[in-house]
Coordinates of N, CA and C and ligand atoms in Angstrom, one line a residue:
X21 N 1.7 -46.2 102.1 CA 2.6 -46.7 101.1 C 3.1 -48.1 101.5
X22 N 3.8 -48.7 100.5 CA 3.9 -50.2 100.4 C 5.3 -50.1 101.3
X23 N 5.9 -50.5 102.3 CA 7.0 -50.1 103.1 C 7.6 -51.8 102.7
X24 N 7.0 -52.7 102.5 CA 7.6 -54.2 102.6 C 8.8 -54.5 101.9
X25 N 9.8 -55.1 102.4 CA 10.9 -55.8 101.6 C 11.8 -56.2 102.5
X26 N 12.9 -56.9 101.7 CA 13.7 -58.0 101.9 C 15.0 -57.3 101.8
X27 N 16.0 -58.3 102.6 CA 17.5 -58.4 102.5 C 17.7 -59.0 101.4
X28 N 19.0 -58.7 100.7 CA 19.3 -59.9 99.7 C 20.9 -59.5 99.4
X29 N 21.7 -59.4 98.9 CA 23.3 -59.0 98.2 C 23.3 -58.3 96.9
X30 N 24.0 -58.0 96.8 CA 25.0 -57.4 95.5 C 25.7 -58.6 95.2
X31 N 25.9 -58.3 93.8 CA 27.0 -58.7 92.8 C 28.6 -59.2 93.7
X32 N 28.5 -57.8 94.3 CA 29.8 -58.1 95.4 C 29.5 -58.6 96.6
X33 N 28.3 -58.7 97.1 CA 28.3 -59.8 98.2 C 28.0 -58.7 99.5
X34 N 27.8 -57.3 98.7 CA 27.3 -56.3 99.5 C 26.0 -56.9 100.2
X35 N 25.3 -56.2 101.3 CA 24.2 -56.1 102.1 C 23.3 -55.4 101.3
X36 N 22.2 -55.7 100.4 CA 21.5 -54.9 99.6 C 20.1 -54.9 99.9
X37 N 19.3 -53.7 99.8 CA 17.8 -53.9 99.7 C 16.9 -54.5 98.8
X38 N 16.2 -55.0 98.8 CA 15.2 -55.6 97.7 C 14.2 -54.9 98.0
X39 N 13.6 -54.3 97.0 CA 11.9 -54.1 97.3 C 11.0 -53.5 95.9
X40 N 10.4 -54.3 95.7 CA 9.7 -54.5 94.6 C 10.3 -55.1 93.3
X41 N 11.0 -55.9 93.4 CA 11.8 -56.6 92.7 C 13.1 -55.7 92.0
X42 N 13.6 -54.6 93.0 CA 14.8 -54.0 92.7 C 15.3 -54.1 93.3
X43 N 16.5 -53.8 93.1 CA 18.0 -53.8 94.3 C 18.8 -52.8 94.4
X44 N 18.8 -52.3 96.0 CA 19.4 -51.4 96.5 C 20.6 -51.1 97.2
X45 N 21.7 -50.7 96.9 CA 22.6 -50.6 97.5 C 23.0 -49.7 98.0
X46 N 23.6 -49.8 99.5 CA 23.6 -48.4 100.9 C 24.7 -47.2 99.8
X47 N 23.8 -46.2 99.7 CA 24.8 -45.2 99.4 C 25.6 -44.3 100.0
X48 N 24.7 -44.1 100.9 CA 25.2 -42.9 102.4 C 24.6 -43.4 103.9
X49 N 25.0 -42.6 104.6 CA 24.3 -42.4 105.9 C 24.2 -40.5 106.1
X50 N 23.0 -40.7 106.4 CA 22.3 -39.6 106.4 C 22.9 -39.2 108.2
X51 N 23.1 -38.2 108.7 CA 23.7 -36.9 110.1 C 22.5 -37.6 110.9
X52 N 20.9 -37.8 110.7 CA 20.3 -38.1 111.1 C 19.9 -39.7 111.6
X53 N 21.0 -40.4 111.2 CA 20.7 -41.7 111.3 C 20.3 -42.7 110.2
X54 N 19.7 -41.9 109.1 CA 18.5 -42.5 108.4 C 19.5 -43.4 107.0
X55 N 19.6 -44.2 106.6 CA 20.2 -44.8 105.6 C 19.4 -44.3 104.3
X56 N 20.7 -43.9 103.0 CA 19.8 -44.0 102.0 C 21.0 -44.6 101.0
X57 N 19.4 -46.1 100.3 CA 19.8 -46.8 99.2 C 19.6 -46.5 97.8
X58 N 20.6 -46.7 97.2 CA 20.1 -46.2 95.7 C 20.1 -47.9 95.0
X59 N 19.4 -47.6 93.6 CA 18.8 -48.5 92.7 C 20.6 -49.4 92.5
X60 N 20.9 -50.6 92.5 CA 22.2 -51.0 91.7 C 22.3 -51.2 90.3
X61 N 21.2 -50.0 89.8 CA 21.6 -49.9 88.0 C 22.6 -48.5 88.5
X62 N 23.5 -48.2 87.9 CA 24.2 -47.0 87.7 C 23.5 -46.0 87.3
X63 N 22.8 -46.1 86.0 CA 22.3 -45.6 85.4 C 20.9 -44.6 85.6
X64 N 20.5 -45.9 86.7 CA 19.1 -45.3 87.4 C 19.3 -44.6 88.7
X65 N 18.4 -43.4 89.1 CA 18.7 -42.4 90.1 C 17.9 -42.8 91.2
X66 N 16.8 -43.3 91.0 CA 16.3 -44.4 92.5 C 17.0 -44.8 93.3
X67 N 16.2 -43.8 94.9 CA 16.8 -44.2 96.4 C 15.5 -44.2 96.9
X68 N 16.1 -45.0 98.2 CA 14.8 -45.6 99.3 C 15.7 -44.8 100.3
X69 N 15.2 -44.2 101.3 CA 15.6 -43.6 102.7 C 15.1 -45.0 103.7
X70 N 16.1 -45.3 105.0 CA 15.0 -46.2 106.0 C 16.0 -45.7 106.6
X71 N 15.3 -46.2 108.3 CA 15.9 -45.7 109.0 C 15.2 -46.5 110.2
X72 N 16.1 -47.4 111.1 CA 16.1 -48.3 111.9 C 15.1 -49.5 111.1
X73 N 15.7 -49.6 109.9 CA 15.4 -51.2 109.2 C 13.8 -51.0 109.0
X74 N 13.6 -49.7 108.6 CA 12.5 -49.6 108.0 C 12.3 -48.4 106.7
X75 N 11.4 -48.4 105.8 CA 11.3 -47.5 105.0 C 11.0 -46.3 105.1
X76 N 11.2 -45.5 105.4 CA 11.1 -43.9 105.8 C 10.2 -43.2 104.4
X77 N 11.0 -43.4 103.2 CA 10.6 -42.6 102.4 C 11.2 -43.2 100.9
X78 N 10.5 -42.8 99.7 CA 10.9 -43.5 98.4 C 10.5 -42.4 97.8
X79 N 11.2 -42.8 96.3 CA 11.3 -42.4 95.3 C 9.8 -42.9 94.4
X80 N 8.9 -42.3 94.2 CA 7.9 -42.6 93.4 C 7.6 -42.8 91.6
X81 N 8.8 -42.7 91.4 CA 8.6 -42.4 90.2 C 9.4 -43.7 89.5
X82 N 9.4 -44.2 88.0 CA 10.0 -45.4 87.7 C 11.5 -45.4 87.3
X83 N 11.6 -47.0 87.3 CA 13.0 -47.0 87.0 C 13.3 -47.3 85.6
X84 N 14.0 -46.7 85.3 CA 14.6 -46.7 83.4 C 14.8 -47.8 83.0
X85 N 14.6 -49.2 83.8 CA 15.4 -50.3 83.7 C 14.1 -51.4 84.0
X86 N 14.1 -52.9 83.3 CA 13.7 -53.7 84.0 C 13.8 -54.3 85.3
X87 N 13.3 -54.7 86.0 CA 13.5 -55.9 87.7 C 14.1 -56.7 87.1
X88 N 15.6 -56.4 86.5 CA 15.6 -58.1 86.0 C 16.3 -58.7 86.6
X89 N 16.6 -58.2 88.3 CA 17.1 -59.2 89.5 C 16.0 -60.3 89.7
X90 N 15.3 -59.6 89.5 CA 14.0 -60.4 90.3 C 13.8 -62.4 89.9
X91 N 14.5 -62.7 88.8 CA 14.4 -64.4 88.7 C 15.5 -64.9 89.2
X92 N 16.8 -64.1 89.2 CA 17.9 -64.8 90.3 C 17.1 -64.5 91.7
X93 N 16.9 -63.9 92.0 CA 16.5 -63.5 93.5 C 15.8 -65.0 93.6
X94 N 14.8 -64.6 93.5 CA 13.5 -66.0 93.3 C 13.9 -67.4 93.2
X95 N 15.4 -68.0 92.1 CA 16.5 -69.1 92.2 C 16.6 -69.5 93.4
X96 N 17.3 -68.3 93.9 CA 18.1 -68.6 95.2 C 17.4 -69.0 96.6
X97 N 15.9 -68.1 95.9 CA 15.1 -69.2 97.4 C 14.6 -70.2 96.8
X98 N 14.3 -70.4 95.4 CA 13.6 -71.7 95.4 C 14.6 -72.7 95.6
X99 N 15.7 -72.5 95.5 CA 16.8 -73.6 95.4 C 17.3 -74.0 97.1
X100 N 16.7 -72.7 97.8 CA 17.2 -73.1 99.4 C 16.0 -73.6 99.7
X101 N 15.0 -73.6 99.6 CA 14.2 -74.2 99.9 C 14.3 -76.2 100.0
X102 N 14.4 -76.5 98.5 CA 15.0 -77.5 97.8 C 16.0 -78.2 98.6
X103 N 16.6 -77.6 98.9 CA 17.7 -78.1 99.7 C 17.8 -78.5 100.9
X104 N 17.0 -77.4 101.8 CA 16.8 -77.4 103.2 C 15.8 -79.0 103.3
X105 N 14.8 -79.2 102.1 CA 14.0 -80.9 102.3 C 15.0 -81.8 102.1
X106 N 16.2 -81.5 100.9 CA 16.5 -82.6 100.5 C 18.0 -82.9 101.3
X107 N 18.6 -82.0 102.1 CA 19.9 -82.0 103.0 C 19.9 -82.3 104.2
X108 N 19.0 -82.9 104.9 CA 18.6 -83.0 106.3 C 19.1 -83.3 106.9
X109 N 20.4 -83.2 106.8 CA 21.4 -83.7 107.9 C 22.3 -82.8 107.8
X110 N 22.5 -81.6 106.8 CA 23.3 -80.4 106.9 C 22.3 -79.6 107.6
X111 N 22.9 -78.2 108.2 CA 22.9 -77.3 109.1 C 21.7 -76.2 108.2
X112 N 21.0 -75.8 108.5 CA 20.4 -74.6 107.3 C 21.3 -73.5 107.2
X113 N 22.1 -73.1 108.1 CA 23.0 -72.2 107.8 C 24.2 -72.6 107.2
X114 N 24.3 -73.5 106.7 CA 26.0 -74.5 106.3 C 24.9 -74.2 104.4
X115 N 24.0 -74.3 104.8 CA 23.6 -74.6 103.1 C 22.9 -73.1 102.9
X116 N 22.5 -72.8 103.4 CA 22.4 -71.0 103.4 C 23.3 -70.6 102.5
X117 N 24.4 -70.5 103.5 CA 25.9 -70.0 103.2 C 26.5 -70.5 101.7
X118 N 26.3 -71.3 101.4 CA 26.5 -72.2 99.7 C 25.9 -71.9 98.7
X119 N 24.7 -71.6 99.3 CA 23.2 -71.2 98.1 C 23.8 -69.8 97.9
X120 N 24.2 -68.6 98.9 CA 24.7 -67.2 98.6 C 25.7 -67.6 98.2
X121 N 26.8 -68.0 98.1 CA 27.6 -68.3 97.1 C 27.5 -68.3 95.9
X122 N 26.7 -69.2 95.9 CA 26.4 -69.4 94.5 C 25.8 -68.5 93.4
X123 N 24.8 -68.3 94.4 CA 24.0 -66.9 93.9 C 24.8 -65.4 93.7
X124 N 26.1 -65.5 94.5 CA 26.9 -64.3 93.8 C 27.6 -64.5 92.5
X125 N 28.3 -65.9 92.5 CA 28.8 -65.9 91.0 C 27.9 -66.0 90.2
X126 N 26.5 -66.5 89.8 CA 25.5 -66.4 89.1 C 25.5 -64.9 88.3
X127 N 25.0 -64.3 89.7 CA 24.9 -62.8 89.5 C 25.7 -62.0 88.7
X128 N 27.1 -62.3 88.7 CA 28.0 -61.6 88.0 C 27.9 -61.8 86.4
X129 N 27.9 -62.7 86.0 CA 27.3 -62.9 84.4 C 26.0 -62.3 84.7
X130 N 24.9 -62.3 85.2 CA 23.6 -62.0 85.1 C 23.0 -60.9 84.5
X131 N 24.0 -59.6 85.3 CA 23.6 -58.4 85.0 C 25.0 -57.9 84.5
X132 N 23.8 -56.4 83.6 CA 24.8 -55.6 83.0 C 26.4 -56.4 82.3
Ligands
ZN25 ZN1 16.5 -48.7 89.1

């Protein structure tokens, strides 16, 4: 199984999962250790289980909903990228930090 993915936020600036152009947000902690993420549509019942920052286990089946995080997502690094050539005398964590900013108020008009 496809285990790969990324860090990225929530709307609120939460710690969320990415993986496969969805986004996950920590719902519980599992007695055993193991974290499980659900989808950040409401709507949708999609969870990922991991456990020490890895994927344990998924939900195989689809989501009711478009990836339609997936072109903010995508923004926010092409625009760090951009920045990191064109700011070379700022910090990459000073412009990190601005780009997620930004990318939260974005977000909030974005979805839903
Ligand atoms: Zn979903």
């Amino acid at each position: 199984m496809d285990t790969k993915f990324t860090w990225s936020i929530t709307q609120k600036g939460e710690k969320a999962l990415l993986y496969k152009n969805y986004l996950y947000g920590l719902r519980r902690e599992n007695k055993n250790g193991s974290l499980v993420y659900a989808c950040t549509n409401k709507s949708c019942p999609r969870v990922i289980t991991l456990k020490n920052d890895a994927i344990i286990q998924y939900d195989v089946t689809r989501h009711n909903h478009d990836p339609r995080l997936a072109d903010d997502v995508q923004n926010v690094f092409t625009g760090l990228k951009r920045r990191v050539i064109t700011d070379v005398d700022k910090s990459i964590g000073k412009i990190y930090e601005e780009e997620v900013k930004k990318f939260v108020s974005n977000l909030a008009f974005a979805i839903h």
